[in-house]
Amino acid sequence: MKGLHFAGAFLLWGLAMAAPAAADEIEDTLNAALEAYKAGDVDTAKEETDYAATLLAQQKAAGLEAFLPEPLEGWTRAEASSNAGAAGMFGGGLMASADYSNGTQSVSVQLMAENQLVAAMGGMLTNPAMMAQMGKVERINRQMVVVTNDGEVQSLVDNRVLVQISGSAPAETKLDFFRAIDLKGLKDF
């Protein structure tokens, strides 16, 4: 009986291994690029590779969206959005944003990574003297944050992810939204 049980399990394992694995769109696209390359069709190989890179960037941008904070008590959040490369005027890269409202006030939280604006803002948001010229500097969960003279909250997390919080709500409410961001997770993103 024991041998029959082992043989049945082995047969099921063999059938499972013989069944084709369901590939995702990225894998399919990369395989198509490789096939085109092997066939000498460089144009199609490049097109497929570029498309796969776009899909990977979209996947990564969607991951950034997960770090947008949940609404504070009494606030609602409109559906969040994320884009890869859509931030053209900011030099491309990854972006995720969400808008929040409590009926009378609004807040917009935007996360940006891997673009030229993040690199440009890095010089200012990592220099305490420059930050002080931009507005009031605070430290939240060991993270330097500036409340600009216009009441916007800005911070550069791990020198890679720019957080910008704007809207009609007071600065303290915007800081509360900043506090609600998983900064540790965002650093590991």
C-alpha positions as a Python dict, from the first residue, in 0.01 Angstrom:
ca = {
    (1, 'M'): (0, 0, 0),
    (2, 'K'): (282, 236, 90),
    (3, 'G'): (451, 176, -247),
    (4, 'L'): (125, 239, -433),
    (5, 'H'): (75, 569, -246),
    (6, 'F'): (430, 675, -336),
    (7, 'A'): (381, 572, -701),
    (8, 'G'): (51, 767, -722),
    (9, 'A'): (214, 1077, -575),
    (10, 'F'): (505, 1041, -815),
    (11, 'L'): (264, 1011, -1110),
    (12, 'L'): (72, 1322, -1004),
    (13, 'W'): (399, 1512, -962),
    (14, 'G'): (507, 1402, -1312),
    (15, 'L'): (177, 1516, -1465),
    (16, 'A'): (200, 1850, -1287),
    (17, 'M'): (553, 1901, -1415),
    (18, 'A'): (450, 1805, -1770),
    (19, 'A'): (164, 2058, -1778),
    (20, 'P'): (276, 2385, -1930),
    (21, 'A'): (319, 2657, -1672),
    (22, 'A'): (103, 2962, -1727),
    (23, 'A'): (338, 3242, -1823),
    (24, 'D'): (259, 3606, -1752),
    (25, 'E'): (260, 3884, -2009),
    (26, 'I'): (611, 3998, -1918),
    (27, 'E'): (753, 3650, -1960),
    (28, 'D'): (563, 3603, -2287),
    (29, 'T'): (697, 3933, -2419),
    (30, 'L'): (1055, 3852, -2320),
    (31, 'N'): (1025, 3510, -2485),
    (32, 'A'): (892, 3675, -2802),
    (33, 'A'): (1189, 3915, -2795),
    (34, 'L'): (1432, 3627, -2761),
    (35, 'E'): (1266, 3434, -3045),
    (36, 'A'): (1277, 3741, -3270),
    (37, 'Y'): (1642, 3798, -3180),
    (38, 'K'): (1732, 3437, -3258),
    (39, 'A'): (1551, 3472, -3592),
    (40, 'G'): (1757, 3782, -3673),
    (41, 'D'): (1461, 4023, -3643),
    (42, 'V'): (1630, 4291, -3435),
    (43, 'D'): (1351, 4547, -3478),
    (44, 'T'): (1087, 4313, -3334),
    (45, 'A'): (1326, 4199, -3060),
    (46, 'K'): (1381, 4561, -2956),
    (47, 'E'): (1009, 4640, -2970),
    (48, 'E'): (926, 4339, -2752),
    (49, 'T'): (1208, 4420, -2509),
    (50, 'D'): (1094, 4781, -2481),
    (51, 'Y'): (738, 4666, -2417),
    (52, 'A'): (857, 4424, -2146),
    (53, 'A'): (1052, 4709, -1983),
    (54, 'T'): (736, 4922, -1985),
    (55, 'L'): (535, 4642, -1823),
    (56, 'L'): (803, 4598, -1555),
    (57, 'A'): (802, 4973, -1484),
    (58, 'Q'): (422, 4972, -1455),
    (59, 'Q'): (445, 4682, -1212),
    (60, 'K'): (699, 4872, -1004),
    (61, 'A'): (486, 5190, -1014),
    (62, 'A'): (188, 4992, -888),
    (63, 'G'): (408, 4880, -601),
    (64, 'L'): (476, 5244, -518),
    (65, 'E'): (100, 5304, -501),
    (66, 'A'): (81, 5065, -206),
    (67, 'F'): (268, 5321, 7),
    (68, 'L'): (3, 5590, -29),
    (69, 'P'): (-152, 5640, 314),
    (70, 'E'): (-499, 5528, 408),
    (71, 'P'): (-737, 5819, 469),
    (72, 'L'): (-726, 5977, 811),
    (73, 'E'): (-1035, 5946, 1028),
    (74, 'G'): (-1314, 6155, 873),
    (75, 'W'): (-1140, 6165, 534),
    (76, 'T'): (-1208, 5970, 215),
    (77, 'R'): (-967, 5879, -61),
    (78, 'A'): (-1042, 5892, -428),
    (79, 'E'): (-903, 5598, -622),
    (80, 'A'): (-524, 5607, -622),
    (81, 'S'): (-330, 5607, -946),
    (82, 'S'): (17, 5507, -1049),
    (83, 'N'): (219, 5551, -1363),
    (84, 'A'): (555, 5456, -1497),
    (85, 'G'): (712, 5709, -1728),
    (86, 'A'): (398, 5921, -1740),
    (87, 'A'): (560, 6198, -1543),
    (88, 'G'): (713, 6328, -1865),
    (89, 'M'): (750, 6688, -1756),
    (90, 'F'): (937, 6557, -1449),
    (91, 'G'): (1174, 6343, -1655),
    (92, 'G'): (970, 6021, -1652),
    (93, 'G'): (1010, 5768, -1375),
    (94, 'L'): (757, 5628, -1133),
    (95, 'M'): (468, 5818, -980),
    (96, 'A'): (177, 5730, -753),
    (97, 'S'): (-79, 5974, -619),
    (98, 'A'): (-407, 5993, -433),
    (99, 'D'): (-650, 6269, -346),
    (100, 'Y'): (-823, 6288, -9),
    (101, 'S'): (-1118, 6496, 111),
    (102, 'N'): (-1310, 6554, 430),
    (103, 'G'): (-1589, 6747, 259),
    (104, 'T'): (-1442, 7093, 313),
    (105, 'Q'): (-1068, 7039, 275),
    (106, 'S'): (-850, 6847, 35),
    (107, 'V'): (-510, 6683, 41),
    (108, 'S'): (-311, 6537, -247),
    (109, 'V'): (-26, 6294, -176),
    (110, 'Q'): (222, 6228, -452),
    (111, 'L'): (514, 5983, -446),
    (112, 'M'): (779, 6005, -719),
    (113, 'A'): (1086, 5791, -780),
    (114, 'E'): (1347, 5733, -1045),
    (115, 'N'): (1310, 6065, -1224),
    (116, 'Q'): (1500, 6388, -1278),
    (117, 'L'): (1287, 6592, -1038),
    (118, 'V'): (1378, 6358, -754),
    (119, 'A'): (1746, 6397, -842),
    (120, 'A'): (1712, 6776, -861),
    (121, 'M'): (1519, 6803, -535),
    (122, 'G'): (1769, 6570, -368),
    (123, 'G'): (2026, 6847, -341),
    (124, 'M'): (1779, 7070, -160),
    (125, 'L'): (1600, 6812, 55),
    (126, 'T'): (1917, 6654, 191),
    (127, 'N'): (2075, 6987, 286),
    (128, 'P'): (1932, 7127, 613),
    (129, 'A'): (2038, 7483, 526),
    (130, 'M'): (1858, 7469, 190),
    (131, 'M'): (1553, 7312, 354),
    (132, 'A'): (1541, 7593, 609),
    (133, 'Q'): (1526, 7844, 322),
    (134, 'M'): (1229, 7656, 175),
    (135, 'G'): (1025, 7672, 496),
    (136, 'K'): (993, 7514, 839),
    (137, 'V'): (1198, 7195, 888),
    (138, 'E'): (1062, 6914, 1103),
    (139, 'R'): (1166, 6561, 1175),
    (140, 'I'): (907, 6286, 1170),
    (141, 'N'): (1011, 5928, 1248),
    (142, 'R'): (1374, 6030, 1192),
    (143, 'Q'): (1283, 6168, 848),
    (144, 'M'): (1357, 6531, 758),
    (145, 'V'): (1046, 6708, 631),
    (146, 'V'): (997, 7063, 516),
    (147, 'V'): (671, 7255, 534),
    (148, 'T'): (722, 7508, 257),
    (149, 'N'): (621, 7869, 286),
    (150, 'D'): (318, 7775, 71),
    (151, 'G'): (214, 7507, 324),
    (152, 'E'): (321, 7209, 112),
    (153, 'V'): (494, 6916, 283),
    (154, 'Q'): (800, 6773, 107),
    (155, 'S'): (1049, 6507, 197),
    (156, 'L'): (1303, 6288, 21),
    (157, 'V'): (1282, 5936, 162),
    (158, 'D'): (1603, 5731, 136),
    (159, 'N'): (1736, 5986, -117),
    (160, 'R'): (1516, 5815, -381),
    (161, 'V'): (1146, 5878, -323),
    (162, 'L'): (1008, 6231, -326),
    (163, 'V'): (697, 6278, -114),
    (164, 'Q'): (489, 6588, -184),
    (165, 'I'): (170, 6665, 5),
    (166, 'S'): (-40, 6962, -101),
    (167, 'G'): (-399, 7082, -79),
    (168, 'S'): (-626, 7318, 108),
    (169, 'A'): (-591, 7145, 446),
    (170, 'P'): (-367, 7302, 711),
    (171, 'A'): (-2, 7200, 729),
    (172, 'E'): (-57, 6994, 1047),
    (173, 'T'): (-312, 6777, 863),
    (174, 'K'): (-66, 6730, 576),
    (175, 'L'): (197, 6627, 832),
    (176, 'D'): (-54, 6375, 972),
    (177, 'F'): (-85, 6226, 624),
    (178, 'F'): (295, 6210, 605),
    (179, 'R'): (303, 6031, 942),
    (180, 'A'): (59, 5774, 799),
    (181, 'I'): (305, 5671, 524),
    (182, 'D'): (498, 5348, 583),
    (183, 'L'): (841, 5514, 567),
    (184, 'K'): (1030, 5196, 656),
    (185, 'G'): (858, 5005, 378),
    (186, 'L'): (910, 5293, 136),
    (187, 'K'): (1283, 5286, 209),
    (188, 'D'): (1287, 4918, 114),
    (189, 'F'): (1088, 4979, -206),
}
